Amino acid sequence: MEQYFSATQKMEQEVMFPSLLRGVFPQDGADPASDGSADLYERYQLLKAIKPVVQRGLASVTERSSASDDDADAAADGADGSLEQRLCHHLAGLQQILSHLTRDTAALTRRYSQILERISPGDAQPSW
């Protein structure tokens, strides 16, 4: 989770002009089929919207699902497997999702840096 927050913070610090990402589609490290035809600007907006949800954590999920707890408990009683197995399954899924989000965030940040380098390649070298 720390890697995800670190990658997201880096993205927010580096991407000063998100509009530069409009019309730019993912390349290395991201699966273009995962979000259909979403450009990097749309992905940036999505990644920024997901961050507060992850930060709030299970508290917001618990509030929304409190009404359906009785139904879930009844289903859990008849479900195969123990609570420990189900917890491990969900934690593995969460870890996989966070890894995917971290990879997408890092790829977006790298691509943004490439765009900036292409726009102003002479900034790194003094012109004498």
Short mmCIF file of N, CA and C in Angstrom, two decimals, residues 4-118:
data_model
loop_
_atom_site.label_atom_id
_atom_site.label_comp_id
_atom_site.label_asym_id
_atom_site.label_seq_id
_atom_site.Cartn_x
_atom_site.Cartn_y
_atom_site.Cartn_z
N TYR A 4 1.88 2.19 -3.45
CA TYR A 4 0.78 2.85 -4.17
C TYR A 4 0.70 4.33 -3.79
N PHE A 5 0.74 4.61 -2.48
CA PHE A 5 0.65 6.01 -2.05
C PHE A 5 1.86 6.81 -2.52
N SER A 6 3.02 6.20 -2.51
CA SER A 6 4.24 6.87 -2.99
C SER A 6 4.13 7.19 -4.48
N ALA A 7 3.68 6.21 -5.27
CA ALA A 7 3.53 6.43 -6.71
C ALA A 7 2.48 7.49 -7.00
N THR A 8 1.40 7.48 -6.26
CA THR A 8 0.34 8.47 -6.46
C THR A 8 0.81 9.87 -6.08
N GLN A 9 1.54 9.98 -4.99
CA GLN A 9 2.06 11.27 -4.57
C GLN A 9 3.04 11.82 -5.61
N LYS A 10 3.89 10.94 -6.12
CA LYS A 10 4.85 11.36 -7.16
C LYS A 10 4.11 11.84 -8.40
N MET A 11 3.06 11.11 -8.79
CA MET A 11 2.27 11.51 -9.96
C MET A 11 1.66 12.90 -9.74
N GLU A 12 1.07 13.11 -8.56
CA GLU A 12 0.44 14.40 -8.29
C GLU A 12 1.45 15.55 -8.27
N GLN A 13 2.67 15.27 -7.82
CA GLN A 13 3.71 16.31 -7.78
C GLN A 13 4.27 16.61 -9.16
N GLU A 14 4.40 15.59 -10.00
CA GLU A 14 5.03 15.78 -11.31
C GLU A 14 4.08 16.24 -12.40
N VAL A 15 2.84 15.78 -12.36
CA VAL A 15 1.89 16.12 -13.42
C VAL A 15 1.28 17.48 -13.08
N MET A 16 1.95 18.52 -13.58
CA MET A 16 1.50 19.89 -13.31
C MET A 16 0.44 20.34 -14.31
N PHE A 17 0.47 19.80 -15.51
CA PHE A 17 -0.48 20.18 -16.56
C PHE A 17 -1.14 18.91 -17.12
N PRO A 18 -2.15 18.41 -16.42
CA PRO A 18 -2.79 17.16 -16.86
C PRO A 18 -3.36 17.23 -18.26
N SER A 19 -3.69 18.41 -18.73
CA SER A 19 -4.27 18.54 -20.07
C SER A 19 -3.29 18.08 -21.15
N LEU A 20 -1.99 18.03 -20.84
CA LEU A 20 -1.02 17.51 -21.81
C LEU A 20 -1.24 16.03 -22.09
N LEU A 21 -1.97 15.37 -21.23
CA LEU A 21 -2.22 13.94 -21.38
C LEU A 21 -3.42 13.64 -22.26
N ARG A 22 -4.16 14.67 -22.66
CA ARG A 22 -5.33 14.45 -23.52
C ARG A 22 -4.88 13.91 -24.88
N GLY A 23 -5.54 12.87 -25.34
CA GLY A 23 -5.25 12.30 -26.64
C GLY A 23 -4.00 11.43 -26.67
N VAL A 24 -3.34 11.25 -25.53
CA VAL A 24 -2.17 10.39 -25.44
C VAL A 24 -2.63 9.06 -24.85
N PHE A 25 -2.31 7.99 -25.54
CA PHE A 25 -2.76 6.68 -25.10
C PHE A 25 -1.62 5.91 -24.47
N PRO A 26 -1.94 4.98 -23.57
CA PRO A 26 -0.90 4.23 -22.86
C PRO A 26 0.02 3.47 -23.80
N GLN A 27 1.23 3.30 -23.33
CA GLN A 27 2.15 2.42 -24.05
C GLN A 27 2.74 1.46 -23.04
N ASP A 28 4.02 1.40 -22.84
CA ASP A 28 4.66 0.40 -21.98
C ASP A 28 4.08 0.38 -20.57
N GLY A 29 3.93 -0.85 -20.03
CA GLY A 29 3.53 -1.02 -18.64
C GLY A 29 2.04 -0.90 -18.37
N ALA A 30 1.23 -0.58 -19.36
CA ALA A 30 -0.20 -0.46 -19.13
C ALA A 30 -0.95 -1.24 -20.20
N ASP A 31 -2.06 -1.79 -19.83
CA ASP A 31 -2.87 -2.58 -20.74
C ASP A 31 -3.93 -1.69 -21.37
N PRO A 32 -3.79 -1.34 -22.67
CA PRO A 32 -4.76 -0.44 -23.29
C PRO A 32 -6.16 -1.01 -23.34
N ALA A 33 -6.29 -2.32 -23.31
CA ALA A 33 -7.62 -2.93 -23.37
C ALA A 33 -8.34 -2.88 -22.04
N SER A 34 -7.61 -2.59 -20.95
CA SER A 34 -8.24 -2.63 -19.63
C SER A 34 -9.26 -1.52 -19.44
N ASP A 35 -9.04 -0.38 -20.03
CA ASP A 35 -9.98 0.73 -19.89
C ASP A 35 -10.58 1.14 -21.22
N GLY A 36 -10.58 0.25 -22.17
CA GLY A 36 -11.14 0.58 -23.48
C GLY A 36 -10.25 1.57 -24.19
N SER A 37 -10.81 2.69 -24.59
CA SER A 37 -10.05 3.68 -25.35
C SER A 37 -9.70 4.89 -24.50
N ALA A 38 -9.54 4.72 -23.20
CA ALA A 38 -9.26 5.84 -22.30
C ALA A 38 -7.86 6.39 -22.57
N ASP A 39 -7.80 7.70 -22.74
CA ASP A 39 -6.49 8.31 -22.88
C ASP A 39 -5.88 8.53 -21.49
N LEU A 40 -4.63 9.00 -21.44
CA LEU A 40 -3.95 9.15 -20.16
C LEU A 40 -4.58 10.22 -19.28
N TYR A 41 -5.25 11.19 -19.88
CA TYR A 41 -5.94 12.21 -19.08
C TYR A 41 -7.08 11.56 -18.29
N GLU A 42 -7.85 10.71 -18.96
CA GLU A 42 -8.94 10.01 -18.28
C GLU A 42 -8.39 9.09 -17.19
N ARG A 43 -7.29 8.41 -17.47
CA ARG A 43 -6.66 7.55 -16.46
C ARG A 43 -6.17 8.38 -15.29
N TYR A 44 -5.59 9.54 -15.56
CA TYR A 44 -5.12 10.43 -14.50
C TYR A 44 -6.29 10.81 -13.59
N GLN A 45 -7.41 11.20 -14.19
CA GLN A 45 -8.58 11.57 -13.41
C GLN A 45 -9.07 10.39 -12.57
N LEU A 46 -9.07 9.20 -13.16
CA LEU A 46 -9.51 8.00 -12.45
C LEU A 46 -8.57 7.69 -11.28
N LEU A 47 -7.27 7.74 -11.52
CA LEU A 47 -6.30 7.45 -10.46
C LEU A 47 -6.41 8.45 -9.32
N LYS A 48 -6.66 9.72 -9.64
CA LYS A 48 -6.84 10.73 -8.60
C LYS A 48 -8.13 10.49 -7.82
N ALA A 49 -9.17 10.03 -8.49
CA ALA A 49 -10.45 9.78 -7.82
C ALA A 49 -10.38 8.54 -6.92
N ILE A 50 -9.57 7.58 -7.29
CA ILE A 50 -9.45 6.35 -6.50
C ILE A 50 -8.68 6.58 -5.21
N LYS A 51 -7.70 7.47 -5.22
CA LYS A 51 -6.83 7.66 -4.07
C LYS A 51 -7.60 7.93 -2.77
N PRO A 52 -8.55 8.87 -2.73
CA PRO A 52 -9.26 9.10 -1.46
C PRO A 52 -10.06 7.89 -0.99
N VAL A 53 -10.55 7.11 -1.94
CA VAL A 53 -11.30 5.91 -1.56
C VAL A 53 -10.37 4.93 -0.85
N VAL A 54 -9.17 4.77 -1.38
CA VAL A 54 -8.20 3.87 -0.75
C VAL A 54 -7.78 4.42 0.60
N GLN A 55 -7.60 5.75 0.68
CA GLN A 55 -7.20 6.36 1.95
C GLN A 55 -8.26 6.19 3.02
N ARG A 56 -9.51 6.33 2.65
CA ARG A 56 -10.59 6.15 3.63
C ARG A 56 -10.67 4.71 4.09
N GLY A 57 -10.31 3.81 3.18
CA GLY A 57 -10.24 2.41 3.54
C GLY A 57 -11.58 1.76 3.77
N LEU A 58 -11.57 0.82 4.65
CA LEU A 58 -12.75 0.01 4.90
C LEU A 58 -13.86 0.75 5.62
N ALA A 59 -13.56 1.89 6.24
CA ALA A 59 -14.59 2.63 6.97
C ALA A 59 -15.75 3.00 6.07
N SER A 60 -15.46 3.50 4.88
CA SER A 60 -16.54 3.89 3.98
C SER A 60 -17.28 2.67 3.44
N VAL A 61 -16.56 1.59 3.20
CA VAL A 61 -17.21 0.37 2.72
C VAL A 61 -18.13 -0.19 3.80
N THR A 62 -17.69 -0.15 5.04
CA THR A 62 -18.48 -0.66 6.16
C THR A 62 -19.77 0.14 6.32
N GLU A 63 -19.68 1.46 6.18
CA GLU A 63 -20.88 2.29 6.31
C GLU A 63 -21.91 1.95 5.24
N ARG A 64 -21.45 1.75 4.01
CA ARG A 64 -22.37 1.48 2.92
C ARG A 64 -23.00 0.10 3.02
N SER A 65 -22.26 -0.84 3.57
CA SER A 65 -22.77 -2.21 3.58
C SER A 65 -23.42 -2.62 4.89
N SER A 66 -23.57 -1.71 5.83
CA SER A 66 -24.13 -2.08 7.13
C SER A 66 -25.56 -2.60 7.01
N ALA A 67 -26.30 -2.11 6.05
CA ALA A 67 -27.67 -2.56 5.87
C ALA A 67 -27.74 -3.99 5.37
N SER A 68 -26.74 -4.43 4.66
CA SER A 68 -26.78 -5.78 4.09
C SER A 68 -25.96 -6.78 4.90
N ASP A 69 -25.56 -6.42 6.11
CA ASP A 69 -24.76 -7.33 6.94
C ASP A 69 -25.50 -8.61 7.29
N ASP A 70 -26.79 -8.52 7.58
CA ASP A 70 -27.55 -9.71 7.94
C ASP A 70 -27.60 -10.70 6.78
N ASP A 71 -27.80 -10.17 5.56
CA ASP A 71 -27.81 -11.04 4.39
C ASP A 71 -26.45 -11.68 4.17
N ALA A 72 -25.41 -10.92 4.37
CA ALA A 72 -24.05 -11.44 4.18
C ALA A 72 -23.73 -12.50 5.22
N ASP A 73 -24.17 -12.28 6.47
CA ASP A 73 -23.92 -13.27 7.52
C ASP A 73 -24.64 -14.58 7.21
N ALA A 74 -25.85 -14.49 6.71
CA ALA A 74 -26.60 -15.70 6.37
C ALA A 74 -25.91 -16.44 5.23
N ALA A 75 -25.42 -15.73 4.26
CA ALA A 75 -24.72 -16.35 3.14
C ALA A 75 -23.40 -16.95 3.60
N ALA A 76 -22.73 -16.27 4.52
CA ALA A 76 -21.43 -16.75 5.01
C ALA A 76 -21.58 -18.05 5.79
N ASP A 77 -22.68 -18.20 6.51
CA ASP A 77 -22.89 -19.42 7.28
C ASP A 77 -22.95 -20.64 6.38
N GLY A 78 -23.53 -20.49 5.21
CA GLY A 78 -23.66 -21.61 4.30
C GLY A 78 -22.53 -21.71 3.30
N ALA A 79 -21.60 -20.78 3.30
CA ALA A 79 -20.53 -20.77 2.30
C ALA A 79 -19.46 -21.79 2.64
N ASP A 80 -18.85 -22.34 1.59
CA ASP A 80 -17.73 -23.26 1.78
C ASP A 80 -16.50 -22.45 2.17
N GLY A 81 -15.64 -23.03 2.97
CA GLY A 81 -14.41 -22.36 3.36
C GLY A 81 -14.58 -21.58 4.63
N SER A 82 -13.46 -21.33 5.28
CA SER A 82 -13.48 -20.61 6.54
C SER A 82 -13.33 -19.11 6.32
N LEU A 83 -13.54 -18.37 7.38
CA LEU A 83 -13.35 -16.92 7.31
C LEU A 83 -11.92 -16.59 6.95
N GLU A 84 -10.98 -17.37 7.46
CA GLU A 84 -9.56 -17.11 7.17
C GLU A 84 -9.27 -17.26 5.68
N GLN A 85 -9.82 -18.27 5.06
CA GLN A 85 -9.63 -18.48 3.62
C GLN A 85 -10.24 -17.34 2.82
N ARG A 86 -11.42 -16.92 3.21
CA ARG A 86 -12.08 -15.82 2.50
C ARG A 86 -11.30 -14.53 2.67
N LEU A 87 -10.80 -14.29 3.89
CA LEU A 87 -10.00 -13.09 4.14
C LEU A 87 -8.74 -13.10 3.29
N CYS A 88 -8.06 -14.24 3.25
CA CYS A 88 -6.85 -14.36 2.43
C CYS A 88 -7.15 -14.10 0.95
N HIS A 89 -8.28 -14.62 0.49
CA HIS A 89 -8.68 -14.40 -0.90
C HIS A 89 -8.89 -12.91 -1.19
N HIS A 90 -9.59 -12.22 -0.31
CA HIS A 90 -9.87 -10.80 -0.52
C HIS A 90 -8.61 -9.95 -0.37
N LEU A 91 -7.75 -10.29 0.57
CA LEU A 91 -6.50 -9.55 0.72
C LEU A 91 -5.59 -9.73 -0.49
N ALA A 92 -5.58 -10.94 -1.04
CA ALA A 92 -4.80 -11.18 -2.26
C ALA A 92 -5.35 -10.35 -3.41
N GLY A 93 -6.67 -10.26 -3.50
CA GLY A 93 -7.29 -9.43 -4.54
C GLY A 93 -6.96 -7.97 -4.36
N LEU A 94 -7.01 -7.50 -3.12
CA LEU A 94 -6.67 -6.10 -2.84
C LEU A 94 -5.23 -5.81 -3.20
N GLN A 95 -4.34 -6.74 -2.85
CA GLN A 95 -2.93 -6.54 -3.17
C GLN A 95 -2.72 -6.49 -4.69
N GLN A 96 -3.42 -7.34 -5.41
CA GLN A 96 -3.31 -7.36 -6.86
C GLN A 96 -3.81 -6.04 -7.46
N ILE A 97 -4.92 -5.53 -6.96
CA ILE A 97 -5.47 -4.27 -7.45
C ILE A 97 -4.52 -3.11 -7.15
N LEU A 98 -3.99 -3.07 -5.92
CA LEU A 98 -3.05 -2.00 -5.56
C LEU A 98 -1.79 -2.07 -6.40
N SER A 99 -1.31 -3.27 -6.70
CA SER A 99 -0.14 -3.41 -7.58
C SER A 99 -0.44 -2.89 -8.98
N HIS A 100 -1.63 -3.21 -9.47
CA HIS A 100 -2.03 -2.73 -10.80
C HIS A 100 -2.15 -1.21 -10.82
N LEU A 101 -2.76 -0.63 -9.80
CA LEU A 101 -2.88 0.83 -9.72
C LEU A 101 -1.51 1.49 -9.60
N THR A 102 -0.61 0.89 -8.83
CA THR A 102 0.74 1.43 -8.68
C THR A 102 1.46 1.40 -10.02
N ARG A 103 1.36 0.30 -10.74
CA ARG A 103 2.00 0.18 -12.06
C ARG A 103 1.44 1.21 -13.04
N ASP A 104 0.11 1.37 -13.06
CA ASP A 104 -0.51 2.35 -13.95
C ASP A 104 -0.09 3.78 -13.60
N THR A 105 -0.03 4.07 -12.30
CA THR A 105 0.35 5.40 -11.86
C THR A 105 1.79 5.71 -12.25
N ALA A 106 2.69 4.77 -12.05
CA ALA A 106 4.09 4.96 -12.42
C ALA A 106 4.25 5.11 -13.93
N ALA A 107 3.51 4.31 -14.70
CA ALA A 107 3.58 4.40 -16.16
C ALA A 107 3.07 5.76 -16.65
N LEU A 108 2.00 6.24 -16.06
CA LEU A 108 1.46 7.55 -16.43
C LEU A 108 2.47 8.65 -16.12
N THR A 109 3.11 8.58 -14.97
CA THR A 109 4.10 9.59 -14.58
C THR A 109 5.29 9.57 -15.53
N ARG A 110 5.77 8.36 -15.89
CA ARG A 110 6.88 8.26 -16.86
C ARG A 110 6.50 8.86 -18.21
N ARG A 111 5.30 8.55 -18.66
CA ARG A 111 4.84 9.06 -19.97
C ARG A 111 4.73 10.57 -19.95
N TYR A 112 4.24 11.13 -18.86
CA TYR A 112 4.14 12.58 -18.72
C TYR A 112 5.53 13.21 -18.80
N SER A 113 6.51 12.61 -18.14
CA SER A 113 7.89 13.11 -18.19
C SER A 113 8.43 13.07 -19.61
N GLN A 114 8.12 12.01 -20.35
CA GLN A 114 8.54 11.91 -21.74
C GLN A 114 7.92 13.02 -22.58
N ILE A 115 6.65 13.31 -22.34
CA ILE A 115 5.97 14.37 -23.08
C ILE A 115 6.65 15.71 -22.81
N LEU A 116 6.96 15.97 -21.54
CA LEU A 116 7.63 17.23 -21.19
C LEU A 116 9.01 17.33 -21.83
N GLU A 117 9.76 16.23 -21.86
CA GLU A 117 11.08 16.23 -22.49
C GLU A 117 10.97 16.51 -23.98
N ARG A 118 9.95 15.98 -24.62
CA ARG A 118 9.76 16.21 -26.05
C ARG A 118 9.39 17.67 -26.33
#
